[in-house]
mmCIF file of C-alpha atoms and ligand atoms in Angstrom:
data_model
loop_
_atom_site.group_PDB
_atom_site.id
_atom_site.type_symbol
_atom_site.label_atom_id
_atom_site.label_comp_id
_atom_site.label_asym_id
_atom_site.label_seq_id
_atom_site.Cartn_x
_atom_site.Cartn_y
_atom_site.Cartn_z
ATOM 1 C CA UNK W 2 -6.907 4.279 -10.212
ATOM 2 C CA UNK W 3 -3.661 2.702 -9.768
ATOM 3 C CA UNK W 4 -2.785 -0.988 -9.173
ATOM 4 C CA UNK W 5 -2.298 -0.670 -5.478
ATOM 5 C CA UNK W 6 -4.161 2.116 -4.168
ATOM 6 C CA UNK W 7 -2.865 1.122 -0.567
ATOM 7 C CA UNK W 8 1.029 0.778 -1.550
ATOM 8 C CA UNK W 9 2.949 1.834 2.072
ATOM 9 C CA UNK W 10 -0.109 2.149 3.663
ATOM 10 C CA UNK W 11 -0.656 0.824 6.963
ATOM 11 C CA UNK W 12 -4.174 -0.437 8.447
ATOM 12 C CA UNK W 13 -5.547 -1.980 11.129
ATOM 13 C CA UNK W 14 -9.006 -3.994 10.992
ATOM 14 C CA UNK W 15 -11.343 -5.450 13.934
ATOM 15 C CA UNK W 16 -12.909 -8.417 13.462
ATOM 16 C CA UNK W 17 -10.494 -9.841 10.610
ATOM 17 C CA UNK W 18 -10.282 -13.281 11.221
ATOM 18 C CA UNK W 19 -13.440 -14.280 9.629
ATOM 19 C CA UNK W 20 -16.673 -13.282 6.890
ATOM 20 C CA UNK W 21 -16.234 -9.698 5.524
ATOM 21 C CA UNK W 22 -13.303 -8.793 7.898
ATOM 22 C CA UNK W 23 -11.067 -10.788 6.236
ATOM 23 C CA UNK W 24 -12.096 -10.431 2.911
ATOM 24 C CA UNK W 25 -10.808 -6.555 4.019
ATOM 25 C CA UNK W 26 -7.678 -7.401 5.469
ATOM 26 C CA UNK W 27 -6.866 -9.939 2.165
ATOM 27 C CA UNK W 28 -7.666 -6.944 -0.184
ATOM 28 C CA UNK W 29 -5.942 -4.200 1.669
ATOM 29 C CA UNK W 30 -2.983 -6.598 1.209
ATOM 30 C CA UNK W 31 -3.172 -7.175 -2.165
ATOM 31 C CA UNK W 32 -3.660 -3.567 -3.016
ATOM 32 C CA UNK W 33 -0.474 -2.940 -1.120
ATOM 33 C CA UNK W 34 -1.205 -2.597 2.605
ATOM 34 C CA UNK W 35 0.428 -3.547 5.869
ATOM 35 C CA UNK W 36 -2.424 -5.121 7.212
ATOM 36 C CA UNK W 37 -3.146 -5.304 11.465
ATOM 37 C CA UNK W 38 -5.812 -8.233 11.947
ATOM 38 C CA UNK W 39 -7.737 -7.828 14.992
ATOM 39 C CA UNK W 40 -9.932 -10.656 15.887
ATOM 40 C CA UNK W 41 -11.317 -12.003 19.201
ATOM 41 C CA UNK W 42 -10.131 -15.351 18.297
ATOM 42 C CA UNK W 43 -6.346 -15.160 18.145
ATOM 43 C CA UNK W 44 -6.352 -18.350 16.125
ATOM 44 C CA UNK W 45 -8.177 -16.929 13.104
ATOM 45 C CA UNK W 46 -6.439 -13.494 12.981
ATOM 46 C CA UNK W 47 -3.139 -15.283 12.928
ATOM 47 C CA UNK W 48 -4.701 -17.118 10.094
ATOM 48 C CA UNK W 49 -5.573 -14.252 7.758
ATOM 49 C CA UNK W 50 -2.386 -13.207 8.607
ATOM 50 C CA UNK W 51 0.044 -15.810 7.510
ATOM 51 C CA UNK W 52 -2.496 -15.926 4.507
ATOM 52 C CA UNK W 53 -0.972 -12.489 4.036
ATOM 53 C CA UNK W 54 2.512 -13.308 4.165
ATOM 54 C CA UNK W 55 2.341 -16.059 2.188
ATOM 55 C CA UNK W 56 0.832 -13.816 -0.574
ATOM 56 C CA UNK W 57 3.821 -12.334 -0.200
ATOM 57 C CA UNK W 58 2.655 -9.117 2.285
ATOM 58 C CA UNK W 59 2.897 -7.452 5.864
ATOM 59 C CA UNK W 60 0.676 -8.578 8.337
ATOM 60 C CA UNK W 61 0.297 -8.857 11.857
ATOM 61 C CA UNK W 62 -2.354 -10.760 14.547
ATOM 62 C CA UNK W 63 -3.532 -9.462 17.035
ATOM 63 C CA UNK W 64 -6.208 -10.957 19.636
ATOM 64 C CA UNK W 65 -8.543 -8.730 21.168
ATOM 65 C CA UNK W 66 -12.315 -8.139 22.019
ATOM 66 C CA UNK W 67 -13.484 -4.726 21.184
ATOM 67 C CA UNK W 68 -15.587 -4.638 24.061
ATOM 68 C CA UNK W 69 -12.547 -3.627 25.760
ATOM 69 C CA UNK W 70 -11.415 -0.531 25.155
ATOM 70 C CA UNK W 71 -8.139 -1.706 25.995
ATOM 71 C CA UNK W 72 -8.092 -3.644 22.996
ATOM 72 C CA UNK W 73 -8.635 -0.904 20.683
ATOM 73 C CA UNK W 74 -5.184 0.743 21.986
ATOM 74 C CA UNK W 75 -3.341 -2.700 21.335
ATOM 75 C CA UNK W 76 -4.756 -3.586 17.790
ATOM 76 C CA UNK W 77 -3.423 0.564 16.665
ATOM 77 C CA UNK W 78 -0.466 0.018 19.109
ATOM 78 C CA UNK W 79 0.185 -3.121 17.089
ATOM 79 C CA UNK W 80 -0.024 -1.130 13.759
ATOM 80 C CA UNK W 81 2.243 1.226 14.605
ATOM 81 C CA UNK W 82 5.006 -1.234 16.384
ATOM 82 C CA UNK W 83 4.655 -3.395 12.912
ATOM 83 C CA UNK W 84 4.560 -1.109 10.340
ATOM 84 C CA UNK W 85 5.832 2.269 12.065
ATOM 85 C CA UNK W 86 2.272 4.184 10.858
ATOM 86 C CA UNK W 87 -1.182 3.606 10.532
ATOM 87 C CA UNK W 88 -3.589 5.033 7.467
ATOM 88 C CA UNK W 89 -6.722 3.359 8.064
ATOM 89 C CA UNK W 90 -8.680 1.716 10.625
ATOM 90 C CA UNK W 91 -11.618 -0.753 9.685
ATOM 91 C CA UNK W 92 -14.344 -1.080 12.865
ATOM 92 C CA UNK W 93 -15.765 -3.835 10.904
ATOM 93 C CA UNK W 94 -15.952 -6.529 14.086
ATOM 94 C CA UNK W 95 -19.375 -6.997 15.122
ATOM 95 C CA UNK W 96 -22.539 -9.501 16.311
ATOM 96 C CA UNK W 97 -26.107 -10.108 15.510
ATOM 97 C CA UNK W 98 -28.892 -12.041 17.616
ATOM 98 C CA UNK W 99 -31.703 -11.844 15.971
ATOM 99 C CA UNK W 100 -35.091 -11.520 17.547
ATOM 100 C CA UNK W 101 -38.610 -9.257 18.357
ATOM 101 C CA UNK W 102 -39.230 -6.830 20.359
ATOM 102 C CA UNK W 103 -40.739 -9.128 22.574
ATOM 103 C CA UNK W 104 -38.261 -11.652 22.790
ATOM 104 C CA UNK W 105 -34.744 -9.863 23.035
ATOM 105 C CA UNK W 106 -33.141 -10.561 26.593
ATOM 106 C CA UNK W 107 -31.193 -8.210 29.232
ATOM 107 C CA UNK W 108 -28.014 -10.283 27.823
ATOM 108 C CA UNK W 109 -28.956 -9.304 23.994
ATOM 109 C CA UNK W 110 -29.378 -5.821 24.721
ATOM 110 C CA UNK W 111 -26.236 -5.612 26.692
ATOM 111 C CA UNK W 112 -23.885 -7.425 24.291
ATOM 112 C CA UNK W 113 -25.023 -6.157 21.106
ATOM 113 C CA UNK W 114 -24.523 -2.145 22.583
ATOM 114 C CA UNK W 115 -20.943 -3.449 23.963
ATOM 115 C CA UNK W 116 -20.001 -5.025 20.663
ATOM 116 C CA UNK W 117 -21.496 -2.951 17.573
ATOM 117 C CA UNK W 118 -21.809 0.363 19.606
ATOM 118 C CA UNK W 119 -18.988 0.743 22.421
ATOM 119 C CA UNK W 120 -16.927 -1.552 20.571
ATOM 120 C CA UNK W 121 -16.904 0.742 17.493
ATOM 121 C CA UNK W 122 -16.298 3.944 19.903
ATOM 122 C CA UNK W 123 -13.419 2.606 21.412
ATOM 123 C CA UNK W 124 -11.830 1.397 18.327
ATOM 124 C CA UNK W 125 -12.660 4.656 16.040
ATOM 125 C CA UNK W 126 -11.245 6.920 19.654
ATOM 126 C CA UNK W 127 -8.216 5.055 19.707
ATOM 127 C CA UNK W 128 -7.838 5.226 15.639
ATOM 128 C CA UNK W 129 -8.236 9.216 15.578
ATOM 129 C CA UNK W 130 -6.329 9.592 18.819
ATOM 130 C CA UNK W 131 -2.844 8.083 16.742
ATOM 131 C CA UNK W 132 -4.241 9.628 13.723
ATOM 132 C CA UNK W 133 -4.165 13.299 14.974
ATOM 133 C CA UNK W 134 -0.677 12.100 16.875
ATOM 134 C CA UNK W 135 0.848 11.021 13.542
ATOM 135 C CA UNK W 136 -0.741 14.431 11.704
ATOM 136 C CA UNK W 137 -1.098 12.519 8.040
ATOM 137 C CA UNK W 138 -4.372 12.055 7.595
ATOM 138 C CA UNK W 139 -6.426 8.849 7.351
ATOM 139 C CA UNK W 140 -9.174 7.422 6.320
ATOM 140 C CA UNK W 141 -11.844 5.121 8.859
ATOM 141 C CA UNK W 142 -14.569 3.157 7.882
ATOM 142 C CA UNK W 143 -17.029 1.904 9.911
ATOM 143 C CA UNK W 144 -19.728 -0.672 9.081
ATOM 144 C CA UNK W 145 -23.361 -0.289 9.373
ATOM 145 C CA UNK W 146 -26.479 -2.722 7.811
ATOM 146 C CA UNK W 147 -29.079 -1.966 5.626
ATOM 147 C CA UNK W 148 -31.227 -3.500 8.749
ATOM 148 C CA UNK W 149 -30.776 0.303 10.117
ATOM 149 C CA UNK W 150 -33.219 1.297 7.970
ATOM 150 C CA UNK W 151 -35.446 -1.334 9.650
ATOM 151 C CA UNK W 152 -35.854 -4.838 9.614
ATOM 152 C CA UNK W 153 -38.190 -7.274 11.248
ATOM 153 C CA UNK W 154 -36.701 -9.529 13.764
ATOM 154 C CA UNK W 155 -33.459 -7.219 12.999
ATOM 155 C CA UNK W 156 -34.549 -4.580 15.750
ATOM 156 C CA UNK W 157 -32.083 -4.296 18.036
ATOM 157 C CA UNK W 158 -28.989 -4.629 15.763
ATOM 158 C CA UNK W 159 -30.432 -2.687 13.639
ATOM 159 C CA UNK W 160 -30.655 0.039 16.109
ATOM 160 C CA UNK W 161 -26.759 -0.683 16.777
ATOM 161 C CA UNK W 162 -25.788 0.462 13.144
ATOM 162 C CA UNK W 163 -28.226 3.274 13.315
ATOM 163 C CA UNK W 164 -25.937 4.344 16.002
ATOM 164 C CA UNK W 165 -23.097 3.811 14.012
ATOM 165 C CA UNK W 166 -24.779 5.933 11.028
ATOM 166 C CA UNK W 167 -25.091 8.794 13.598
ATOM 167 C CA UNK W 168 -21.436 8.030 14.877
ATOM 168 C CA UNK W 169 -20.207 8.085 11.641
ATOM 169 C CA UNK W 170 -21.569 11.334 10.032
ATOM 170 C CA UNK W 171 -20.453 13.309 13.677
ATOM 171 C CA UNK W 172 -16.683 11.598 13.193
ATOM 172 C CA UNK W 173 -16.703 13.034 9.764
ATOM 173 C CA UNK W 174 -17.145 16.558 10.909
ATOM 174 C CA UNK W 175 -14.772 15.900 14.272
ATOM 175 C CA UNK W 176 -11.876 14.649 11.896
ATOM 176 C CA UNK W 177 -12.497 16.764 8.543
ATOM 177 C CA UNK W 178 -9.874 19.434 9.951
ATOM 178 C CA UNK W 179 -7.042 16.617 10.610
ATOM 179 C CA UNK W 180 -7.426 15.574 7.358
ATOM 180 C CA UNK W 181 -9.044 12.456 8.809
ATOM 181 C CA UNK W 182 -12.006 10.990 6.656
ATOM 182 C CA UNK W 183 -14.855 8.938 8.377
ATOM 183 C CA UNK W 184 -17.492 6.797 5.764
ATOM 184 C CA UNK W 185 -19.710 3.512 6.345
ATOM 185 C CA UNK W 186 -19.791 0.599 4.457
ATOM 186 C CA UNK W 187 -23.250 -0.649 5.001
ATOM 187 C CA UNK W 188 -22.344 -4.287 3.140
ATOM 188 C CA UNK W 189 -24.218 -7.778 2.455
ATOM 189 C CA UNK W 190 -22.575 -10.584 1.765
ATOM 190 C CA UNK W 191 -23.170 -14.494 3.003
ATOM 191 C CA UNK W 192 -20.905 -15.148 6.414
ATOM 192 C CA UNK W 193 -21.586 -16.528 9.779
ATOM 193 C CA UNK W 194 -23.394 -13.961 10.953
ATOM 194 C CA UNK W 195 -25.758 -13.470 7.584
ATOM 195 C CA UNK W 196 -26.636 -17.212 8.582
ATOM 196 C CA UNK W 197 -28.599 -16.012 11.315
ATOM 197 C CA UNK W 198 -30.443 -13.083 9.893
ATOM 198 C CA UNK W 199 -33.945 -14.295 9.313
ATOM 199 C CA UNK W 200 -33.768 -12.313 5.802
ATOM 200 C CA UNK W 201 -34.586 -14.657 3.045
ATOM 201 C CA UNK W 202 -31.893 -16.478 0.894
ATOM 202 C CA UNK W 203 -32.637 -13.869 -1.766
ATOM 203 C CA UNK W 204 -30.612 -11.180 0.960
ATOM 204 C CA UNK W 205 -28.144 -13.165 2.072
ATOM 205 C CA UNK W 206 -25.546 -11.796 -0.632
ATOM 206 C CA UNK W 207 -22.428 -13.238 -2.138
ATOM 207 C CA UNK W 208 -19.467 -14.082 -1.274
ATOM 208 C CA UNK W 209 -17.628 -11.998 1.223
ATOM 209 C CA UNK W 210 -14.956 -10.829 -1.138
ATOM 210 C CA UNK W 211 -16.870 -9.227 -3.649
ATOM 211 C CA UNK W 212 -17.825 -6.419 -0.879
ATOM 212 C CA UNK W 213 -13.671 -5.710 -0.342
ATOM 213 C CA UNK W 214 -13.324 -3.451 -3.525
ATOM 214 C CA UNK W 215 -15.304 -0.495 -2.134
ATOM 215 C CA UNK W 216 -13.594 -0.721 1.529
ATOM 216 C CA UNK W 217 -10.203 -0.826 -0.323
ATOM 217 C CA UNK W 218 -11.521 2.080 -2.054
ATOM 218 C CA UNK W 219 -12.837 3.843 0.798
ATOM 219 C CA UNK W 220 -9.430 3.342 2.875
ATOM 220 C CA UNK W 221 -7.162 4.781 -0.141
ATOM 221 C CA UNK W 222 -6.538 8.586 -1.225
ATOM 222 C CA UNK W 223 -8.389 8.200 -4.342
ATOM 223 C CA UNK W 224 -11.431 8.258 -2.658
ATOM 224 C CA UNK W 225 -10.474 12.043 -0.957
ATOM 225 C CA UNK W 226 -13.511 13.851 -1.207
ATOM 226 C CA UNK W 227 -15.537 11.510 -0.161
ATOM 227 C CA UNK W 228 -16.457 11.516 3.937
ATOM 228 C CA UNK W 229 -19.723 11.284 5.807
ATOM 229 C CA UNK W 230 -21.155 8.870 3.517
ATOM 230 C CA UNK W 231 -22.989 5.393 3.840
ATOM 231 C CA UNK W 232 -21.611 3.470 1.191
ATOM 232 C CA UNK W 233 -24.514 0.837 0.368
ATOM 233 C CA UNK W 234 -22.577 -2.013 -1.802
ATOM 234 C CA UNK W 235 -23.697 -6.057 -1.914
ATOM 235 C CA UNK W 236 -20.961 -6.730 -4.291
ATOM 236 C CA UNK W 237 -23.179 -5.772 -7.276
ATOM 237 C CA UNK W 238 -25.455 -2.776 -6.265
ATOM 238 C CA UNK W 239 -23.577 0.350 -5.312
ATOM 239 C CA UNK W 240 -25.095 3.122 -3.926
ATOM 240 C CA UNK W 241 -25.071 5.616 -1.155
ATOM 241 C CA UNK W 242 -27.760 6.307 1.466
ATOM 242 C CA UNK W 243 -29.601 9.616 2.345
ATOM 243 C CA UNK W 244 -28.785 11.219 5.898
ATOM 244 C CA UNK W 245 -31.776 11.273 7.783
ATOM 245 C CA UNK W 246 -32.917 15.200 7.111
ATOM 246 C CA UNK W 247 -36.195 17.138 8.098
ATOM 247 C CA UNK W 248 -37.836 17.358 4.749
ATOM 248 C CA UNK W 249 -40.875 19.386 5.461
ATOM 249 C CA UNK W 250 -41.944 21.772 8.028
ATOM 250 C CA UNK W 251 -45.108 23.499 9.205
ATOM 251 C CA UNK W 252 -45.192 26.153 11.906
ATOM 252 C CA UNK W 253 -47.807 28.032 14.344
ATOM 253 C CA UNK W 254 -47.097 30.067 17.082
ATOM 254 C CA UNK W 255 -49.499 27.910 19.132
ATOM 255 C CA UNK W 256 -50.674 23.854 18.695
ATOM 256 C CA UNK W 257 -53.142 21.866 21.054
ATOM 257 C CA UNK W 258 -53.973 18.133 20.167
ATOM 258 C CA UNK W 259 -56.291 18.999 17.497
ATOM 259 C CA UNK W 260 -53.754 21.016 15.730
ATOM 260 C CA UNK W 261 -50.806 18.290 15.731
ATOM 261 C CA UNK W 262 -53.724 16.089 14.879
ATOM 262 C CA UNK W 263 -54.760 18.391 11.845
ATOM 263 C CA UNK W 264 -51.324 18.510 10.897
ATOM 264 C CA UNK W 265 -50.129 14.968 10.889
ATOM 265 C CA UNK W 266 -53.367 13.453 9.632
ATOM 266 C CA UNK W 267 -53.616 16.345 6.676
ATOM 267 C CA UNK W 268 -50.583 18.701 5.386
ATOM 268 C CA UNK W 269 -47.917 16.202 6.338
ATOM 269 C CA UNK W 270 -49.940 12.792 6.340
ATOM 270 C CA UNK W 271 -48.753 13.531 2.444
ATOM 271 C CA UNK W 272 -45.292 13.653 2.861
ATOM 272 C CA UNK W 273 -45.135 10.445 5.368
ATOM 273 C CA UNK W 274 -42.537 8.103 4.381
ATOM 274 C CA UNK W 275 -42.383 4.464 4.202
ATOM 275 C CA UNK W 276 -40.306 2.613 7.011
ATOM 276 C CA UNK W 277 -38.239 -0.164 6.758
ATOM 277 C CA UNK W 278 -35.541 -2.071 4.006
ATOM 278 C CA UNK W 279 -37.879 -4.312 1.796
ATOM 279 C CA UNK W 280 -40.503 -0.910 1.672
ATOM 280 C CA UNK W 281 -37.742 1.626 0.762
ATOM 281 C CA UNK W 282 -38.901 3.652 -2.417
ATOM 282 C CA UNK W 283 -37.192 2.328 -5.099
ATOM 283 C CA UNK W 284 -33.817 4.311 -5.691
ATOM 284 C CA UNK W 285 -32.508 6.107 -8.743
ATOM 285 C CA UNK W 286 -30.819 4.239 -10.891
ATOM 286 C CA UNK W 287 -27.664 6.261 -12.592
HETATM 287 N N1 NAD E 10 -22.802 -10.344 6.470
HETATM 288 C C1 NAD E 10 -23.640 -9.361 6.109
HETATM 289 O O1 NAD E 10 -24.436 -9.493 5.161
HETATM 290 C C2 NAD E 10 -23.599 -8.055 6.829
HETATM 291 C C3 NAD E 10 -24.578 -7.103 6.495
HETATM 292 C C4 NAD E 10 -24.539 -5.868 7.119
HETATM 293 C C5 NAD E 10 -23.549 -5.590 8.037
HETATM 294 N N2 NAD E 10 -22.623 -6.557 8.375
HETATM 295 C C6 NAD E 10 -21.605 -6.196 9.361
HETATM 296 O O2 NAD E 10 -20.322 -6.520 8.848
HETATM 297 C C7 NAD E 10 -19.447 -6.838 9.942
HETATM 298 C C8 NAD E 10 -18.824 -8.205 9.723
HETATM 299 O O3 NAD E 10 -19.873 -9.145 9.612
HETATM 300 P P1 NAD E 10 -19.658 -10.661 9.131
HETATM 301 O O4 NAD E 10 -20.905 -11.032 8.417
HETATM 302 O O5 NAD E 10 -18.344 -10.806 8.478
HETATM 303 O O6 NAD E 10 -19.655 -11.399 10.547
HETATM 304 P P2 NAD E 10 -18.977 -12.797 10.991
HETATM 305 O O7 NAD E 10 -19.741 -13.200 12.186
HETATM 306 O O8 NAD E 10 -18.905 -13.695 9.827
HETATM 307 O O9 NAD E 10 -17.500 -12.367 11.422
HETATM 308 C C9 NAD E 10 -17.301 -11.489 12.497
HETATM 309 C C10 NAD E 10 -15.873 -11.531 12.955
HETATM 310 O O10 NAD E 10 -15.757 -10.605 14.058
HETATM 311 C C11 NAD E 10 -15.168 -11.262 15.167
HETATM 312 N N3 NAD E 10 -15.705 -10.697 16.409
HETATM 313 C C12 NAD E 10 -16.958 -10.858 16.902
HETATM 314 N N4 NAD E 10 -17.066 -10.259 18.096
HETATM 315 C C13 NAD E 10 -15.866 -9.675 18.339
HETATM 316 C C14 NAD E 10 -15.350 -8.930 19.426
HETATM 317 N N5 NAD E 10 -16.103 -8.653 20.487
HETATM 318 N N6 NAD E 10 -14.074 -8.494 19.357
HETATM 319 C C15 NAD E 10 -13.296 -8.766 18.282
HETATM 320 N N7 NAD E 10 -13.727 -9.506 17.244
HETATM 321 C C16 NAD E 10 -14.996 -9.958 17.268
HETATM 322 C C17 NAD E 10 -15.509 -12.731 15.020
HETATM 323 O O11 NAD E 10 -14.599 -13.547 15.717
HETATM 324 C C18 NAD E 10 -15.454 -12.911 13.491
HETATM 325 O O12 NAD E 10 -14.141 -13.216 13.063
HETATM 326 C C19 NAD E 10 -20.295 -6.740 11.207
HETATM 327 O O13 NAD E 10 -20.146 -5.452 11.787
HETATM 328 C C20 NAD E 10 -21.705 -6.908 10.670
HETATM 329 O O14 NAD E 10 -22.657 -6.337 11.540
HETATM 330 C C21 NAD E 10 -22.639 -7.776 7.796
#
């Protein structure tokens, strides 16, 4: 790989000004990107930003909340104005409250689809909208959890980057013949939000900046072929999560109850899978 994978490349990132957002923007910098920080608090974007510049790169703040879809068209308007191009697009900005089924609230439900889901939609839309306008190419990651897979206490926002999962493998197929790649970073790393994830120390994850290398990666050409893909990566571990996929079938022209119940209970009781992060089979090692 070369020593600045991103040199002349322009990308804007949601959710910059803090945790693993900024970690992004600094490393897109230093591998030779104009960098766009987004953040809902002005402040902190502007912060990352000069950090930027006094590294000695291109950056600019803008304030926005991705709940608004109006935002999305600023931070890419931004990009463009700034830098006269955009390459990549980062819908890394996003919220967790943590709680049961029984406990989450109207309010939970509603913010946590607005932020992680709509927020994402609006952002990627916007992001493949100048894309396909500019006719280069590009490269988008989004940012699911490991809590997708399941996660008690982690239901609901877990659900949210399920949806981004799905999101993600559908905008890989939408933007394959603009040249436009679409992968997940699925990332753990110890921030403001991991703070209130009831996961255990042990999952809490390092330092924010050791996660950067494989976004960098992800947002550059050298990493061409790859699209569709849920990058798995706490800074140490890399891997890459299976699609959900129908692994095994059994047909009959006709079922009643006691056939489904023969079925599930018998044939494909066997090939049941267990649910849920910490119970995950344990992966292959390469
Ligand atoms: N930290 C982890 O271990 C971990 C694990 C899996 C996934 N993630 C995901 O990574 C992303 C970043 O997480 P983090 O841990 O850095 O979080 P964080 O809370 O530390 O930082 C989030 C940043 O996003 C901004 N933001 C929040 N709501 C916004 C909105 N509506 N509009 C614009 N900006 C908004 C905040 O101001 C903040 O700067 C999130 O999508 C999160 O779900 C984090």
């Amino acid at each position: 790989m070369t020593q600045s994978p991103l040199e002349a490349a322009a990308i804007a990132i949601t959710g910059a000004g803090a945790g693993l957002g900024r970690a992004y923007a600094l490393a897109a910098a230093e591998a030779g990107a104009s960098v766009a920080v987004g953040d809902l608090d002005l402040a902190s974007a502007a912060a990352v930003a000069a950090e930027i510049q006094a590294a000695g790169g291109s950056a600019v703040a803008v304030g926005g909340d991705v709940r608004d879809p109006r935002a999305a068209d600023d931070l890419v308007g931004a990009c463009r104005a700034a830098f006269g191009r955009i390459d990549g697009f980062v819908a890394n900005a996003g919220m967790l409250r943590p709680g049961d089924a029984v406990d989450v609230t109207p309010d939970d439900v509603a913010e946590m689809l607005a932020t992680n889901v709509a927020g994402v939609v609006h952002g990627v839309g916007a992001a493949m909208r100048a894309l396909r306008e500019d006719g280069h190419g590009g490269s988008i990651v989004t940012v699911a959890s490991g809590a997708l897979q399941g996660m008690a206490g982690l239901s609901l926002y877990g659900a949210t980057k399920g949806a981004v999962m799905s999101l993600t493998y559908t905008w890989a197929l939408e933007g394959a013949d603009a040249g436009i790649r679409c992968n997940a970073i699925a990332p753990l790393a110890h921030t403001a939000m991991s703070e209130l994830s009831s996961a255990s120390e042990r999952y809490r994850g390092g330092p924010p900046e050791r996660v950067a290398p494989a976004v960098v990666h992800l947002l550059s050409a050298a990493s061409a072929p790859l699209t569709g893909q849920i990058v798995r990566f706490d800074g140490r571990r890399l891997g890459l999560m299976d699609p959900p996929m129908l692994r095994v079938l059994t047909e009959r022209e006709h079922w009643d109850v006691a056939d489904v119940a023969e079925a599930l209970t018998g044939r494909l009781a066997e090939t049941v899978a267990p649910v849920g992060l910490l119970a995950s089979p344990r992966p292959t090692w390469v």
